[in-house]
Amino acid sequence: AAGYGTRLLPATKSQPKEILPLIDKPVIHYAADEVVRSGIREIVIVTSAGKTAIEDYFDRSRDVEDYLARKGDLEKLELVRSVSKMADFAYVRQPDARGLADAVNTARPLVRDEPFVVLLPDDVILGDPPATRQLIECYESFGAGVVAVEEVPAMEVSSYGIVDGERVDDRVTRLRRLVEKPRVDEAPSRLGIVGRYLLTPAIWSAIDRLEPGYGGELQITDALQTVAREDALYAYRFQGTRHDTGRPLTALIAAISVGLQRPDIGPGLREFLRDLDLDAET
Ligand code: G1P
C-alpha cells in the first residue's frame, strides 16, 4: 500500500487510495478479510509517507467506541471493534517508490525465511474459497511459489505481468517466462498476473540480484523470472471475480457488483438499475 494512486487523483491527493471505500469498507479491508478467511493471522502492510490512515483504520478507535457504547449501539460497537481484532498487524515503510520488488523487500526483516502471500489491495477478488486460499492449496500441492493469473484482453496485456510455460492442468501452469508489461505483439500469452502472489524465501536472493526493469523500477515480475529459472514457479488460474478498484470506471463497476451481492442494499440497487432509462441519461 505504498503507491501514489495517481489514477484516482484528486481523491488520493490527501488520503491513501487503499482507504477509499468500496461501499462502506475501505478497499484494503477486503484484502485483510481475504487473508484472514484463508487462515492467515499475521499481516504486514507496506506503507509510505502520508498513509497513516491505514494504521489508524486497523487500530482501535477509542473515541468512536466510547461514543457508540454511550449510545448503546452495540451492533456498531462490535463492528468497529472487529476491525482491529481481524489479525495481528505490523507496518513497514517504503521510503522511495522504487518498485514492487523493493516494496516486498522492505517487509523482509519481518517475513524472513517463511513462505508468504503478497496482495495488491486495489485488486479486490471476490470468491469462495478466497483467492489466497486457492494459492495456498496450490503451494501445498507443488511446493513452490504461485502467482494468481487470469486471461486478459489483448488490449490490456501491456498493463500486466504476462506469463507463459507448460500447462500442468486446467488451472495450473509451470512457468518459464514472465514479462512485465510487454507490448501486445511481444507478449508470450494472454495470461496476466493479478495482485496475488505466494512467494517462498527463494525470492530474496532473486531480489538482491535485481536490476531496474520496466519503468526504471525493481519489478517483482523480473525477480520471479529468476525464481522460475533457478527453482520453480507456478501460475494458478483462480476462481472468483477480480475488480480493479484503482481506476474510476472499474472502481464504480466494483461498487455495483459488490453492492448487488449485499443483502442489505442489493435489492434497492437492483431496482434502481432496472428503472434506469439509459437513453435519457446519455
Ligand atoms: C503490478 C505488477 C504487474 C501485475 C499487476 C496486477 O502492476 O507489476 O505485474 O500484473 O500489478 O495488478 P501495477 O498495476 O502496480 O502497475
PDB file of C-alpha atoms and ligand atoms in Angstrom:
ATOM      1  CA  ALA A   1       0.000   0.000   0.000  1.00  0.00           C
ATOM      2  CA  ALA A   2       2.874   2.360  -0.730  1.00  0.00           C
ATOM      3  CA  GLY A   3       1.883   3.662  -4.170  1.00  0.00           C
ATOM      4  CA  TYR A   4       0.672   7.139  -5.038  1.00  0.00           C
ATOM      5  CA  GLY A   5      -2.676   6.165  -6.511  1.00  0.00           C
ATOM      6  CA  THR A   6      -2.311   8.694  -9.311  1.00  0.00           C
ATOM      7  CA  ARG A   7      -5.111   7.103 -11.337  1.00  0.00           C
ATOM      8  CA  LEU A   8      -7.584   8.256  -8.699  1.00  0.00           C
ATOM      9  CA  LEU A   9      -6.448  11.850  -8.276  1.00  0.00           C
ATOM     10  CA  PRO A  10      -7.622  14.177  -6.825  1.00  0.00           C
ATOM     11  CA  ALA A  11      -9.269  11.754  -4.338  1.00  0.00           C
ATOM     12  CA  THR A  12      -5.829  10.373  -3.468  1.00  0.00           C
ATOM     13  CA  LYS A  13      -4.246  13.793  -3.054  1.00  0.00           C
ATOM     14  CA  SER A  14      -4.638  13.743   0.716  1.00  0.00           C
ATOM     15  CA  GLN A  15      -5.668  10.167   1.540  1.00  0.00           C
ATOM     16  CA  PRO A  16      -4.377   6.728   0.623  1.00  0.00           C
ATOM     17  CA  LYS A  17      -6.250   5.017  -2.206  1.00  0.00           C
ATOM     18  CA  GLU A  18      -6.418   1.898  -0.033  1.00  0.00           C
ATOM     19  CA  ILE A  19      -8.687   3.780   2.374  1.00  0.00           C
ATOM     20  CA  LEU A  20     -11.194   4.877  -0.272  1.00  0.00           C
ATOM     21  CA  PRO A  21     -14.420   2.981   0.337  1.00  0.00           C
ATOM     22  CA  LEU A  22     -15.803   0.172  -1.720  1.00  0.00           C
ATOM     23  CA  ILE A  23     -19.356   0.880  -0.478  1.00  0.00           C
ATOM     24  CA  ASP A  24     -18.756   1.157   3.272  1.00  0.00           C
ATOM     25  CA  LYS A  25     -15.414  -0.547   3.818  1.00  0.00           C
ATOM     26  CA  PRO A  26     -12.003   0.703   2.754  1.00  0.00           C
ATOM     27  CA  VAL A  27     -10.602  -1.192  -0.198  1.00  0.00           C
ATOM     28  CA  ILE A  28      -7.797  -2.623   1.964  1.00  0.00           C
ATOM     29  CA  HIS A  29     -10.337  -4.162   4.348  1.00  0.00           C
ATOM     30  CA  TYR A  30     -11.330  -6.624   1.601  1.00  0.00           C
ATOM     31  CA  ALA A  31      -7.704  -7.796   1.269  1.00  0.00           C
ATOM     32  CA  ALA A  32      -7.367  -8.235   5.043  1.00  0.00           C
ATOM     33  CA  ASP A  33     -10.638 -10.138   5.082  1.00  0.00           C
ATOM     34  CA  GLU A  34      -9.450 -12.376   2.248  1.00  0.00           C
ATOM     35  CA  VAL A  35      -6.228 -13.405   4.011  1.00  0.00           C
ATOM     36  CA  VAL A  36      -7.973 -13.945   7.333  1.00  0.00           C
ATOM     37  CA  ARG A  37     -10.570 -16.170   5.657  1.00  0.00           C
ATOM     38  CA  SER A  38      -7.631 -18.040   4.101  1.00  0.00           C
ATOM     39  CA  GLY A  39      -6.197 -18.899   7.532  1.00  0.00           C
ATOM     40  CA  ILE A  40      -3.544 -16.158   7.857  1.00  0.00           C
ATOM     41  CA  ARG A  41      -3.281 -14.171  11.123  1.00  0.00           C
ATOM     42  CA  GLU A  42      -0.198 -12.040  10.602  1.00  0.00           C
ATOM     43  CA  ILE A  43      -0.372  -9.114   8.203  1.00  0.00           C
ATOM     44  CA  VAL A  44       2.475  -6.768   7.318  1.00  0.00           C
ATOM     45  CA  ILE A  45       1.380  -3.648   5.466  1.00  0.00           C
ATOM     46  CA  VAL A  46       3.953  -1.764   3.413  1.00  0.00           C
ATOM     47  CA  THR A  47       3.050   1.910   3.545  1.00  0.00           C
ATOM     48  CA  SER A  48       4.766   5.185   2.785  1.00  0.00           C
ATOM     49  CA  ALA A  49       4.642   8.818   3.868  1.00  0.00           C
ATOM     50  CA  GLY A  50       1.128  10.214   4.248  1.00  0.00           C
ATOM     51  CA  LYS A  51      -0.528   6.833   4.715  1.00  0.00           C
ATOM     52  CA  THR A  52      -1.072   6.685   8.469  1.00  0.00           C
ATOM     53  CA  ALA A  53      -4.846   6.473   7.888  1.00  0.00           C
ATOM     54  CA  ILE A  54      -4.270   2.771   7.142  1.00  0.00           C
ATOM     55  CA  GLU A  55      -2.674   2.167  10.549  1.00  0.00           C
ATOM     56  CA  ASP A  56      -5.439   4.088  12.256  1.00  0.00           C
ATOM     57  CA  TYR A  57      -8.084   2.074  10.453  1.00  0.00           C
ATOM     58  CA  PHE A  58      -6.823  -1.281  11.729  1.00  0.00           C
ATOM     59  CA  ASP A  59      -6.156   0.101  15.216  1.00  0.00           C
ATOM     60  CA  ARG A  60      -8.772   0.610  17.925  1.00  0.00           C
ATOM     61  CA  SER A  61     -10.816   3.826  17.710  1.00  0.00           C
ATOM     62  CA  ARG A  62     -11.426   4.640  21.369  1.00  0.00           C
ATOM     63  CA  ASP A  63     -13.459   7.793  20.738  1.00  0.00           C
ATOM     64  CA  VAL A  64     -15.843   6.105  18.332  1.00  0.00           C
ATOM     65  CA  GLU A  65     -16.095   3.058  20.622  1.00  0.00           C
ATOM     66  CA  ASP A  66     -16.871   5.218  23.685  1.00  0.00           C
ATOM     67  CA  TYR A  67     -19.474   7.158  21.739  1.00  0.00           C
ATOM     68  CA  LEU A  68     -21.212   4.003  20.490  1.00  0.00           C
ATOM     69  CA  ALA A  69     -21.062   2.417  23.970  1.00  0.00           C
ATOM     70  CA  ARG A  70     -22.683   5.542  25.491  1.00  0.00           C
ATOM     71  CA  LYS A  71     -25.417   5.428  22.872  1.00  0.00           C
ATOM     72  CA  GLY A  72     -25.913   1.708  23.476  1.00  0.00           C
ATOM     73  CA  ASP A  73     -25.379   0.910  19.792  1.00  0.00           C
ATOM     74  CA  LEU A  74     -23.859  -2.498  20.461  1.00  0.00           C
ATOM     75  CA  GLU A  75     -24.110  -3.685  16.889  1.00  0.00           C
ATOM     76  CA  LYS A  76     -21.960  -0.849  15.518  1.00  0.00           C
ATOM     77  CA  LEU A  77     -19.651  -1.115  18.529  1.00  0.00           C
ATOM     78  CA  GLU A  78     -18.972  -4.753  17.694  1.00  0.00           C
ATOM     79  CA  LEU A  79     -18.498  -3.855  14.031  1.00  0.00           C
ATOM     80  CA  VAL A  80     -15.887  -1.205  14.875  1.00  0.00           C
ATOM     81  CA  ARG A  81     -14.075  -3.446  17.360  1.00  0.00           C
ATOM     82  CA  SER A  82     -13.996  -6.411  14.999  1.00  0.00           C
ATOM     83  CA  VAL A  83     -11.840  -4.468  12.516  1.00  0.00           C
ATOM     84  CA  SER A  84      -8.967  -4.045  14.976  1.00  0.00           C
ATOM     85  CA  LYS A  85      -9.257  -7.682  16.014  1.00  0.00           C
ATOM     86  CA  MET A  86      -9.143  -9.127  12.495  1.00  0.00           C
ATOM     87  CA  ALA A  87      -5.451 -10.035  12.633  1.00  0.00           C
ATOM     88  CA  ASP A  88      -2.067  -9.017  14.024  1.00  0.00           C
ATOM     89  CA  PHE A  89      -0.880  -6.021  12.026  1.00  0.00           C
ATOM     90  CA  ALA A  90       2.649  -4.717  11.568  1.00  0.00           C
ATOM     91  CA  TYR A  91       3.779  -1.851   9.357  1.00  0.00           C
ATOM     92  CA  VAL A  92       6.910  -1.088   7.413  1.00  0.00           C
ATOM     93  CA  ARG A  93       7.528   1.963   5.274  1.00  0.00           C
ATOM     94  CA  GLN A  94       8.980   2.113   1.824  1.00  0.00           C
ATOM     95  CA  PRO A  95      10.970   5.374   1.704  1.00  0.00           C
ATOM     96  CA  ASP A  96      11.235   5.674  -2.105  1.00  0.00           C
ATOM     97  CA  ALA A  97       8.886   4.401  -4.810  1.00  0.00           C
ATOM     98  CA  ARG A  98      11.459   2.045  -6.306  1.00  0.00           C
ATOM     99  CA  GLY A  99       9.073  -0.649  -7.481  1.00  0.00           C
ATOM    100  CA  LEU A 100       7.042  -3.587  -6.230  1.00  0.00           C
ATOM    101  CA  ALA A 101      10.073  -5.822  -5.590  1.00  0.00           C
ATOM    102  CA  ASP A 102      11.543  -3.086  -3.382  1.00  0.00           C
ATOM    103  CA  ALA A 103       8.212  -2.742  -1.529  1.00  0.00           C
ATOM    104  CA  VAL A 104       8.157  -6.501  -0.856  1.00  0.00           C
ATOM    105  CA  ASN A 105      11.796  -6.339   0.232  1.00  0.00           C
ATOM    106  CA  THR A 106      11.004  -3.760   2.931  1.00  0.00           C
ATOM    107  CA  ALA A 107       8.937  -6.459   4.672  1.00  0.00           C
ATOM    108  CA  ARG A 108      11.818  -8.938   4.580  1.00  0.00           C
ATOM    109  CA  PRO A 109      13.036  -8.418   8.189  1.00  0.00           C
ATOM    110  CA  LEU A 110       9.537  -9.345   9.409  1.00  0.00           C
ATOM    111  CA  VAL A 111       8.740 -12.138   6.948  1.00  0.00           C
ATOM    112  CA  ARG A 112      12.180 -13.787   6.979  1.00  0.00           C
ATOM    113  CA  ASP A 113      12.525 -17.394   5.833  1.00  0.00           C
ATOM    114  CA  GLU A 114       8.927 -18.435   5.531  1.00  0.00           C
ATOM    115  CA  PRO A 115       6.565 -18.640   2.594  1.00  0.00           C
ATOM    116  CA  PHE A 116       4.217 -15.648   2.485  1.00  0.00           C
ATOM    117  CA  VAL A 117       1.480 -14.120   0.388  1.00  0.00           C
ATOM    118  CA  VAL A 118       1.568 -10.693  -1.264  1.00  0.00           C
ATOM    119  CA  LEU A 119      -1.692  -8.922  -2.015  1.00  0.00           C
ATOM    120  CA  LEU A 120      -2.006  -5.731  -4.017  1.00  0.00           C
ATOM    121  CA  PRO A 121      -5.113  -4.389  -2.328  1.00  0.00           C
ATOM    122  CA  ASP A 122      -6.535  -2.444  -5.253  1.00  0.00           C
ATOM    123  CA  ASP A 123      -7.320  -5.799  -6.858  1.00  0.00           C
ATOM    124  CA  VAL A 124     -10.381  -6.907  -4.898  1.00  0.00           C
ATOM    125  CA  ILE A 125     -11.144 -10.561  -5.555  1.00  0.00           C
ATOM    126  CA  LEU A 126     -14.471 -11.984  -4.527  1.00  0.00           C
ATOM    127  CA  GLY A 127     -14.838 -15.719  -4.318  1.00  0.00           C
ATOM    128  CA  ASP A 128     -15.179 -18.714  -2.115  1.00  0.00           C
ATOM    129  CA  PRO A 129     -12.687 -20.180  -1.358  1.00  0.00           C
ATOM    130  CA  PRO A 130     -10.800 -16.876  -1.317  1.00  0.00           C
ATOM    131  CA  ALA A 131      -8.091 -16.442  -3.988  1.00  0.00           C
ATOM    132  CA  THR A 132      -5.362 -16.502  -1.309  1.00  0.00           C
ATOM    133  CA  ARG A 133      -6.640 -19.860  -0.038  1.00  0.00           C
ATOM    134  CA  GLN A 134      -6.516 -21.219  -3.592  1.00  0.00           C
ATOM    135  CA  LEU A 135      -2.860 -20.149  -3.874  1.00  0.00           C
ATOM    136  CA  ILE A 136      -2.016 -21.779  -0.535  1.00  0.00           C
ATOM    137  CA  GLU A 137      -3.575 -25.032  -1.712  1.00  0.00           C
ATOM    138  CA  CYS A 138      -1.617 -24.896  -4.966  1.00  0.00           C
ATOM    139  CA  TYR A 139       1.583 -24.276  -2.971  1.00  0.00           C
ATOM    140  CA  GLU A 140       0.793 -27.273  -0.785  1.00  0.00           C
ATOM    141  CA  SER A 141       0.428 -29.482  -3.880  1.00  0.00           C
ATOM    142  CA  PHE A 142       3.530 -28.299  -5.752  1.00  0.00           C
ATOM    143  CA  GLY A 143       5.833 -26.984  -3.006  1.00  0.00           C
ATOM    144  CA  ALA A 144       6.820 -23.867  -4.953  1.00  0.00           C
ATOM    145  CA  GLY A 145       5.756 -20.236  -5.369  1.00  0.00           C
ATOM    146  CA  VAL A 146       2.485 -19.450  -7.166  1.00  0.00           C
ATOM    147  CA  VAL A 147       1.108 -16.347  -8.873  1.00  0.00           C
ATOM    148  CA  ALA A 148      -2.596 -15.834  -9.492  1.00  0.00           C
ATOM    149  CA  VAL A 149      -3.414 -15.230 -13.142  1.00  0.00           C
ATOM    150  CA  GLU A 150      -6.345 -14.619 -15.415  1.00  0.00           C
ATOM    151  CA  GLU A 151      -6.807 -14.269 -19.142  1.00  0.00           C
ATOM    152  CA  VAL A 152      -6.685 -10.557 -20.018  1.00  0.00           C
ATOM    153  CA  PRO A 153      -7.903  -8.855 -23.226  1.00  0.00           C
ATOM    154  CA  ALA A 154      -5.171  -8.293 -25.854  1.00  0.00           C
ATOM    155  CA  MET A 155      -5.570  -4.532 -25.484  1.00  0.00           C
ATOM    156  CA  GLU A 156      -4.652  -4.772 -21.805  1.00  0.00           C
ATOM    157  CA  VAL A 157      -1.601  -7.067 -21.812  1.00  0.00           C
ATOM    158  CA  SER A 158       0.692  -4.039 -21.610  1.00  0.00           C
ATOM    159  CA  SER A 159      -0.775  -3.238 -18.179  1.00  0.00           C
ATOM    160  CA  TYR A 160       0.186  -6.585 -16.621  1.00  0.00           C
ATOM    161  CA  GLY A 161       2.964  -9.012 -15.919  1.00  0.00           C
ATOM    162  CA  ILE A 162       2.375 -11.682 -18.592  1.00  0.00           C
ATOM    163  CA  VAL A 163       3.408 -15.315 -18.087  1.00  0.00           C
ATOM    164  CA  ASP A 164       3.868 -18.484 -20.101  1.00  0.00           C
ATOM    165  CA  GLY A 165       5.000 -22.049 -19.510  1.00  0.00           C
ATOM    166  CA  GLU A 166       3.856 -25.662 -19.536  1.00  0.00           C
ATOM    167  CA  ARG A 167       0.276 -26.412 -18.736  1.00  0.00           C
ATOM    168  CA  VAL A 168       0.002 -28.845 -15.827  1.00  0.00           C
ATOM    169  CA  ASP A 169      -3.782 -28.982 -15.661  1.00  0.00           C
ATOM    170  CA  ASP A 170      -6.808 -26.855 -16.309  1.00  0.00           C
ATOM    171  CA  ARG A 171      -5.760 -24.239 -13.744  1.00  0.00           C
ATOM    172  CA  VAL A 172      -2.030 -24.746 -13.194  1.00  0.00           C
ATOM    173  CA  THR A 173       0.896 -23.758 -15.448  1.00  0.00           C
ATOM    174  CA  ARG A 174       4.556 -24.314 -14.617  1.00  0.00           C
ATOM    175  CA  LEU A 175       6.144 -21.026 -15.577  1.00  0.00           C
ATOM    176  CA  ARG A 176       9.092 -20.494 -17.903  1.00  0.00           C
ATOM    177  CA  ARG A 177       8.648 -16.860 -18.955  1.00  0.00           C
ATOM    178  CA  LEU A 178       7.423 -13.792 -17.146  1.00  0.00           C
ATOM    179  CA  VAL A 179       7.483 -10.374 -18.789  1.00  0.00           C
ATOM    180  CA  GLU A 180       6.462  -7.139 -17.110  1.00  0.00           C
ATOM    181  CA  LYS A 181       4.051  -5.054 -19.183  1.00  0.00           C
ATOM    182  CA  PRO A 182       5.028  -6.324 -22.658  1.00  0.00           C
ATOM    183  CA  ARG A 183       3.794  -4.829 -25.911  1.00  0.00           C
ATOM    184  CA  VAL A 184       0.933  -6.878 -27.255  1.00  0.00           C
ATOM    185  CA  ASP A 185       2.999  -8.225 -30.184  1.00  0.00           C
ATOM    186  CA  GLU A 186       5.746  -9.330 -27.783  1.00  0.00           C
ATOM    187  CA  ALA A 187       3.559 -10.854 -25.085  1.00  0.00           C
ATOM    188  CA  PRO A 188       4.193 -14.575 -24.563  1.00  0.00           C
ATOM    189  CA  SER A 189       0.493 -15.224 -23.837  1.00  0.00           C
ATOM    190  CA  ARG A 190      -2.659 -13.520 -22.576  1.00  0.00           C
ATOM    191  CA  LEU A 191      -2.235 -14.787 -19.019  1.00  0.00           C
ATOM    192  CA  GLY A 192      -1.870 -11.746 -16.777  1.00  0.00           C
ATOM    193  CA  ILE A 193      -0.650 -11.726 -13.191  1.00  0.00           C
ATOM    194  CA  VAL A 194      -3.241 -10.266 -10.839  1.00  0.00           C
ATOM    195  CA  GLY A 195      -2.390  -8.856  -7.439  1.00  0.00           C
ATOM    196  CA  ARG A 196      -1.875 -12.114  -5.536  1.00  0.00           C
ATOM    197  CA  TYR A 197       1.459 -13.890  -5.115  1.00  0.00           C
ATOM    198  CA  LEU A 198       2.519 -16.757  -2.887  1.00  0.00           C
ATOM    199  CA  LEU A 199       6.266 -16.374  -2.539  1.00  0.00           C
ATOM    200  CA  THR A 200       8.915 -18.562  -0.984  1.00  0.00           C
ATOM    201  CA  PRO A 201      12.228 -17.411   0.535  1.00  0.00           C
ATOM    202  CA  ALA A 202      13.809 -18.064  -2.904  1.00  0.00           C
ATOM    203  CA  ILE A 203      12.511 -14.594  -3.832  1.00  0.00           C
ATOM    204  CA  TRP A 204      15.005 -12.824  -1.537  1.00  0.00           C
ATOM    205  CA  SER A 205      18.186 -13.740  -3.360  1.00  0.00           C
ATOM    206  CA  ALA A 206      16.447 -13.017  -6.670  1.00  0.00           C
ATOM    207  CA  ILE A 207      15.543  -9.519  -5.401  1.00  0.00           C
ATOM    208  CA  ASP A 208      19.139  -8.998  -4.241  1.00  0.00           C
ATOM    209  CA  ARG A 209      20.344  -9.510  -7.800  1.00  0.00           C
ATOM    210  CA  LEU A 210      17.621  -7.468  -9.471  1.00  0.00           C
ATOM    211  CA  GLU A 211      18.374  -4.658 -11.925  1.00  0.00           C
ATOM    212  CA  PRO A 212      15.830  -1.923 -12.657  1.00  0.00           C
ATOM    213  CA  GLY A 213      13.304  -3.122 -15.240  1.00  0.00           C
ATOM    214  CA  TYR A 214      10.115  -1.715 -16.751  1.00  0.00           C
ATOM    215  CA  GLY A 215       9.732   1.979 -15.910  1.00  0.00           C
ATOM    216  CA  GLY A 216      13.179   2.008 -14.273  1.00  0.00           C
ATOM    217  CA  GLU A 217      11.696   0.213 -11.240  1.00  0.00           C
ATOM    218  CA  LEU A 218      12.614  -3.005  -9.440  1.00  0.00           C
ATOM    219  CA  GLN A 219       9.925  -5.367 -10.715  1.00  0.00           C
ATOM    220  CA  ILE A 220       8.734  -8.420  -8.797  1.00  0.00           C
ATOM    221  CA  THR A 221       7.940  -9.995 -12.184  1.00  0.00           C
ATOM    222  CA  ASP A 222      11.671  -9.936 -13.065  1.00  0.00           C
ATOM    223  CA  ALA A 223      12.628 -11.448  -9.700  1.00  0.00           C
ATOM    224  CA  LEU A 224      10.043 -14.158 -10.309  1.00  0.00           C
ATOM    225  CA  GLN A 225      11.596 -14.890 -13.704  1.00  0.00           C
ATOM    226  CA  THR A 226      14.797 -15.775 -11.801  1.00  0.00           C
ATOM    227  CA  VAL A 227      12.846 -17.953  -9.341  1.00  0.00           C
ATOM    228  CA  ALA A 228      11.147 -19.769 -12.262  1.00  0.00           C
ATOM    229  CA  ARG A 229      14.534 -20.459 -13.842  1.00  0.00           C
ATOM    230  CA  GLU A 230      16.528 -21.450 -10.773  1.00  0.00           C
ATOM    231  CA  ASP A 231      13.819 -23.014  -8.626  1.00  0.00           C
ATOM    232  CA  ALA A 232      10.196 -23.471  -9.700  1.00  0.00           C
ATOM    233  CA  LEU A 233       7.161 -21.253 -10.022  1.00  0.00           C
ATOM    234  CA  TYR A 234       3.552 -21.883 -10.963  1.00  0.00           C
ATOM    235  CA  ALA A 235       0.645 -19.810 -12.195  1.00  0.00           C
ATOM    236  CA  TYR A 236      -2.837 -20.562 -10.924  1.00  0.00           C
ATOM    237  CA  ARG A 237      -5.980 -19.542 -12.802  1.00  0.00           C
ATOM    238  CA  PHE A 238      -8.028 -18.696  -9.721  1.00  0.00           C
ATOM    239  CA  GLN A 239     -11.796 -18.994  -9.411  1.00  0.00           C
ATOM    240  CA  GLY A 240     -13.526 -15.771  -8.470  1.00  0.00           C
ATOM    241  CA  THR A 241     -14.174 -12.274  -9.755  1.00  0.00           C
ATOM    242  CA  ARG A 242     -11.490  -9.617  -9.712  1.00  0.00           C
ATOM    243  CA  HIS A 243     -12.237  -5.933  -9.593  1.00  0.00           C
ATOM    244  CA  ASP A 244      -9.629  -3.238 -10.139  1.00  0.00           C
ATOM    245  CA  THR A 245     -10.596  -0.521  -7.667  1.00  0.00           C
ATOM    246  CA  GLY A 246      -7.636   1.625  -8.677  1.00  0.00           C
ATOM    247  CA  ARG A 247      -9.322   3.298 -11.664  1.00  0.00           C
ATOM    248  CA  PRO A 248     -12.520   5.357 -11.790  1.00  0.00           C
ATOM    249  CA  LEU A 249     -14.623   3.207 -14.151  1.00  0.00           C
ATOM    250  CA  THR A 250     -13.573  -0.176 -12.758  1.00  0.00           C
ATOM    251  CA  ALA A 251     -13.961   1.134  -9.197  1.00  0.00           C
ATOM    252  CA  LEU A 252     -17.549   2.093  -9.987  1.00  0.00           C
ATOM    253  CA  ILE A 253     -18.201  -1.301 -11.579  1.00  0.00           C
ATOM    254  CA  ALA A 254     -16.725  -2.941  -8.453  1.00  0.00           C
ATOM    255  CA  ALA A 255     -19.098  -0.991  -6.219  1.00  0.00           C
ATOM    256  CA  ILE A 256     -22.100  -2.033  -8.310  1.00  0.00           C
ATOM    257  CA  SER A 257     -21.030  -5.702  -8.410  1.00  0.00           C
ATOM    258  CA  VAL A 258     -20.330  -5.879  -4.683  1.00  0.00           C
ATOM    259  CA  GLY A 259     -23.491  -3.890  -3.924  1.00  0.00           C
ATOM    260  CA  LEU A 260     -25.693  -6.254  -5.917  1.00  0.00           C
ATOM    261  CA  GLN A 261     -24.470  -9.163  -3.769  1.00  0.00           C
ATOM    262  CA  ARG A 262     -25.185  -7.438  -0.458  1.00  0.00           C
ATOM    263  CA  PRO A 263     -28.475  -8.470   1.122  1.00  0.00           C
ATOM    264  CA  ASP A 264     -28.957  -5.030   2.716  1.00  0.00           C
ATOM    265  CA  ILE A 265     -28.524  -2.846  -0.351  1.00  0.00           C
ATOM    266  CA  GLY A 266     -28.662  -5.324  -3.258  1.00  0.00           C
ATOM    267  CA  PRO A 267     -32.452  -5.202  -3.752  1.00  0.00           C
ATOM    268  CA  GLY A 268     -32.566  -1.383  -3.737  1.00  0.00           C
ATOM    269  CA  LEU A 269     -29.626  -1.135  -6.136  1.00  0.00           C
ATOM    270  CA  ARG A 270     -31.175  -3.720  -8.457  1.00  0.00           C
ATOM    271  CA  GLU A 271     -34.401  -1.732  -8.536  1.00  0.00           C
ATOM    272  CA  PHE A 272     -32.521   1.487  -9.287  1.00  0.00           C
ATOM    273  CA  LEU A 273     -30.582  -0.145 -12.124  1.00  0.00           C
ATOM    274  CA  ARG A 274     -33.685  -1.770 -13.575  1.00  0.00           C
ATOM    275  CA  ASP A 275     -35.530   1.539 -13.666  1.00  0.00           C
ATOM    276  CA  LEU A 276     -32.661   3.454 -15.252  1.00  0.00           C
ATOM    277  CA  ASP A 277     -33.598   4.979 -18.550  1.00  0.00           C
ATOM    278  CA  LEU A 278     -30.201   4.673 -20.159  1.00  0.00           C
ATOM    279  CA  ASP A 279     -31.130   6.555 -23.333  1.00  0.00           C
ATOM    280  CA  ALA A 280     -32.329   9.538 -21.354  1.00  0.00           C
ATOM    281  CA  GLU A 281     -29.144   9.606 -19.246  1.00  0.00           C
ATOM    282  CA  THR A 282     -26.770   9.890 -22.212  1.00  0.00           C
TER     283      THR A 282
HETATM  284  C1  G1P B   1       1.584  -4.755 -10.782  1.00  0.00           C
HETATM  285  C2  G1P B   1       2.595  -5.778 -11.310  1.00  0.00           C
HETATM  286  C3  G1P B   1       2.058  -6.467 -12.554  1.00  0.00           C
HETATM  287  C4  G1P B   1       0.714  -7.091 -12.244  1.00  0.00           C
HETATM  288  C5  G1P B   1      -0.254  -6.021 -11.683  1.00  0.00           C
HETATM  289  C6  G1P B   1      -1.548  -6.665 -11.193  1.00  0.00           C
HETATM  290  O1  G1P B   1       1.493  -3.695 -11.714  1.00  0.00           O
HETATM  291  O2  G1P B   1       3.827  -5.121 -11.578  1.00  0.00           O
HETATM  292  O3  G1P B   1       2.959  -7.479 -12.974  1.00  0.00           O
HETATM  293  O4  G1P B   1       0.185  -7.685 -13.414  1.00  0.00           O
HETATM  294  O5  G1P B   1       0.322  -5.345 -10.572  1.00  0.00           O
HETATM  295  O6  G1P B   1      -2.461  -5.722 -10.746  1.00  0.00           O
HETATM  296  P1  G1P B   1       0.777  -2.270 -11.370  1.00  0.00           P
HETATM  297  O7  G1P B   1      -0.689  -2.476 -11.612  1.00  0.00           O
HETATM  298  O8  G1P B   1       1.106  -1.971  -9.947  1.00  0.00           O
HETATM  299  O9  G1P B   1       1.362  -1.299 -12.348  1.00  0.00           O
END
